[in-house]
């Protein structure tokens, strides 16, 4: 094991001296103006990712229910009709809006693929 080296950072009177205190140099923070569009894109992306994750969890739950618990397909189909239809509508609407808005912004700014 490595030995811990003890250093005395106090002066004669027990206070830290300016010369004995370690100096930490850090670059000044970069300041940039608030960009509402960038923040909106971040939030829209998080919403789309969250909805896609929720859809994946629901599908995973459905397969695990069939495999682990031995639920009949007709029972699972009834449950998924209630849960899956609104979620797929939300996911489709949110991702369509997100990517449609992103495409229209890229087309308007002249930056296309």
Coordinates of C-alpha atoms in Angstrom, one line a residue, residues 20-99:
X20 CA 1.4 27.5 1.7
X21 CA -2.1 27.1 0.4
X22 CA -2.4 25.0 -2.8
X23 CA -3.4 26.9 -5.8
X24 CA -6.0 25.4 -8.1
X25 CA -6.3 27.0 -11.5
X26 CA -9.5 26.6 -13.4
X27 CA -10.5 28.1 -16.6
X28 CA -13.2 30.7 -16.4
X29 CA -16.7 29.4 -17.1
X30 CA -17.9 29.9 -20.6
X31 CA -21.1 32.0 -20.7
X32 CA -23.5 31.7 -23.6
X33 CA -26.9 33.2 -24.1
X34 CA -30.0 31.0 -23.4
X35 CA -31.2 29.3 -26.5
X36 CA -34.9 28.4 -26.2
X37 CA -35.0 26.3 -29.4
X38 CA -32.1 24.1 -28.2
X39 CA -33.8 23.5 -24.8
X40 CA -37.1 22.7 -26.5
X41 CA -35.4 20.1 -28.7
X42 CA -33.8 18.5 -25.6
X43 CA -37.2 18.2 -23.9
X44 CA -38.9 16.9 -27.0
X45 CA -36.2 14.4 -27.4
X46 CA -36.5 13.2 -23.8
X47 CA -40.3 12.9 -24.2
X48 CA -39.9 10.9 -27.4
X49 CA -37.3 8.6 -25.8
X50 CA -39.5 8.2 -22.7
X51 CA -42.5 7.2 -24.7
X52 CA -40.4 4.7 -26.8
X53 CA -39.0 3.2 -23.6
X54 CA -42.5 2.9 -22.2
X55 CA -43.6 1.1 -25.3
X56 CA -40.7 -1.3 -25.1
X57 CA -41.4 -2.0 -21.4
X58 CA -45.0 -2.8 -22.2
X59 CA -44.0 -5.1 -25.0
X60 CA -41.4 -6.8 -22.8
X61 CA -44.0 -7.2 -20.0
X62 CA -46.4 -8.8 -22.5
X63 CA -43.8 -11.4 -23.6
X64 CA -42.7 -12.1 -20.0
X65 CA -46.4 -12.5 -19.0
X66 CA -46.9 -15.1 -21.7
X67 CA -43.6 -16.9 -20.9
X68 CA -43.3 -16.7 -17.1
X69 CA -46.9 -16.7 -15.9
X70 CA -48.4 -18.9 -18.6
X71 CA -51.2 -16.4 -19.3
X72 CA -53.4 -17.3 -22.2
X73 CA -53.0 -15.4 -25.3
X74 CA -56.7 -14.3 -25.3
X75 CA -56.3 -12.8 -21.8
X76 CA -53.2 -11.0 -22.8
X77 CA -54.8 -9.8 -26.0
X78 CA -57.7 -8.2 -24.1
X79 CA -55.3 -6.5 -21.7
X80 CA -53.0 -5.3 -24.5
X81 CA -56.0 -3.9 -26.4
X82 CA -56.7 -1.6 -23.5
X83 CA -53.1 -0.6 -22.8
X84 CA -51.3 -0.9 -26.1
X85 CA -53.7 1.1 -28.4
X86 CA -53.4 4.4 -26.5
X87 CA -49.7 4.0 -25.9
X88 CA -49.0 3.3 -29.6
X89 CA -51.1 6.4 -30.5
X90 CA -49.0 8.6 -28.1
X91 CA -45.7 7.2 -29.3
X92 CA -46.7 7.7 -33.0
X93 CA -47.9 11.2 -32.4
X94 CA -45.0 12.3 -30.3
X95 CA -42.3 10.8 -32.6
X96 CA -44.1 12.0 -35.7
X97 CA -44.3 15.5 -34.3
X98 CA -40.7 15.4 -33.1
X99 CA -39.1 14.2 -36.4

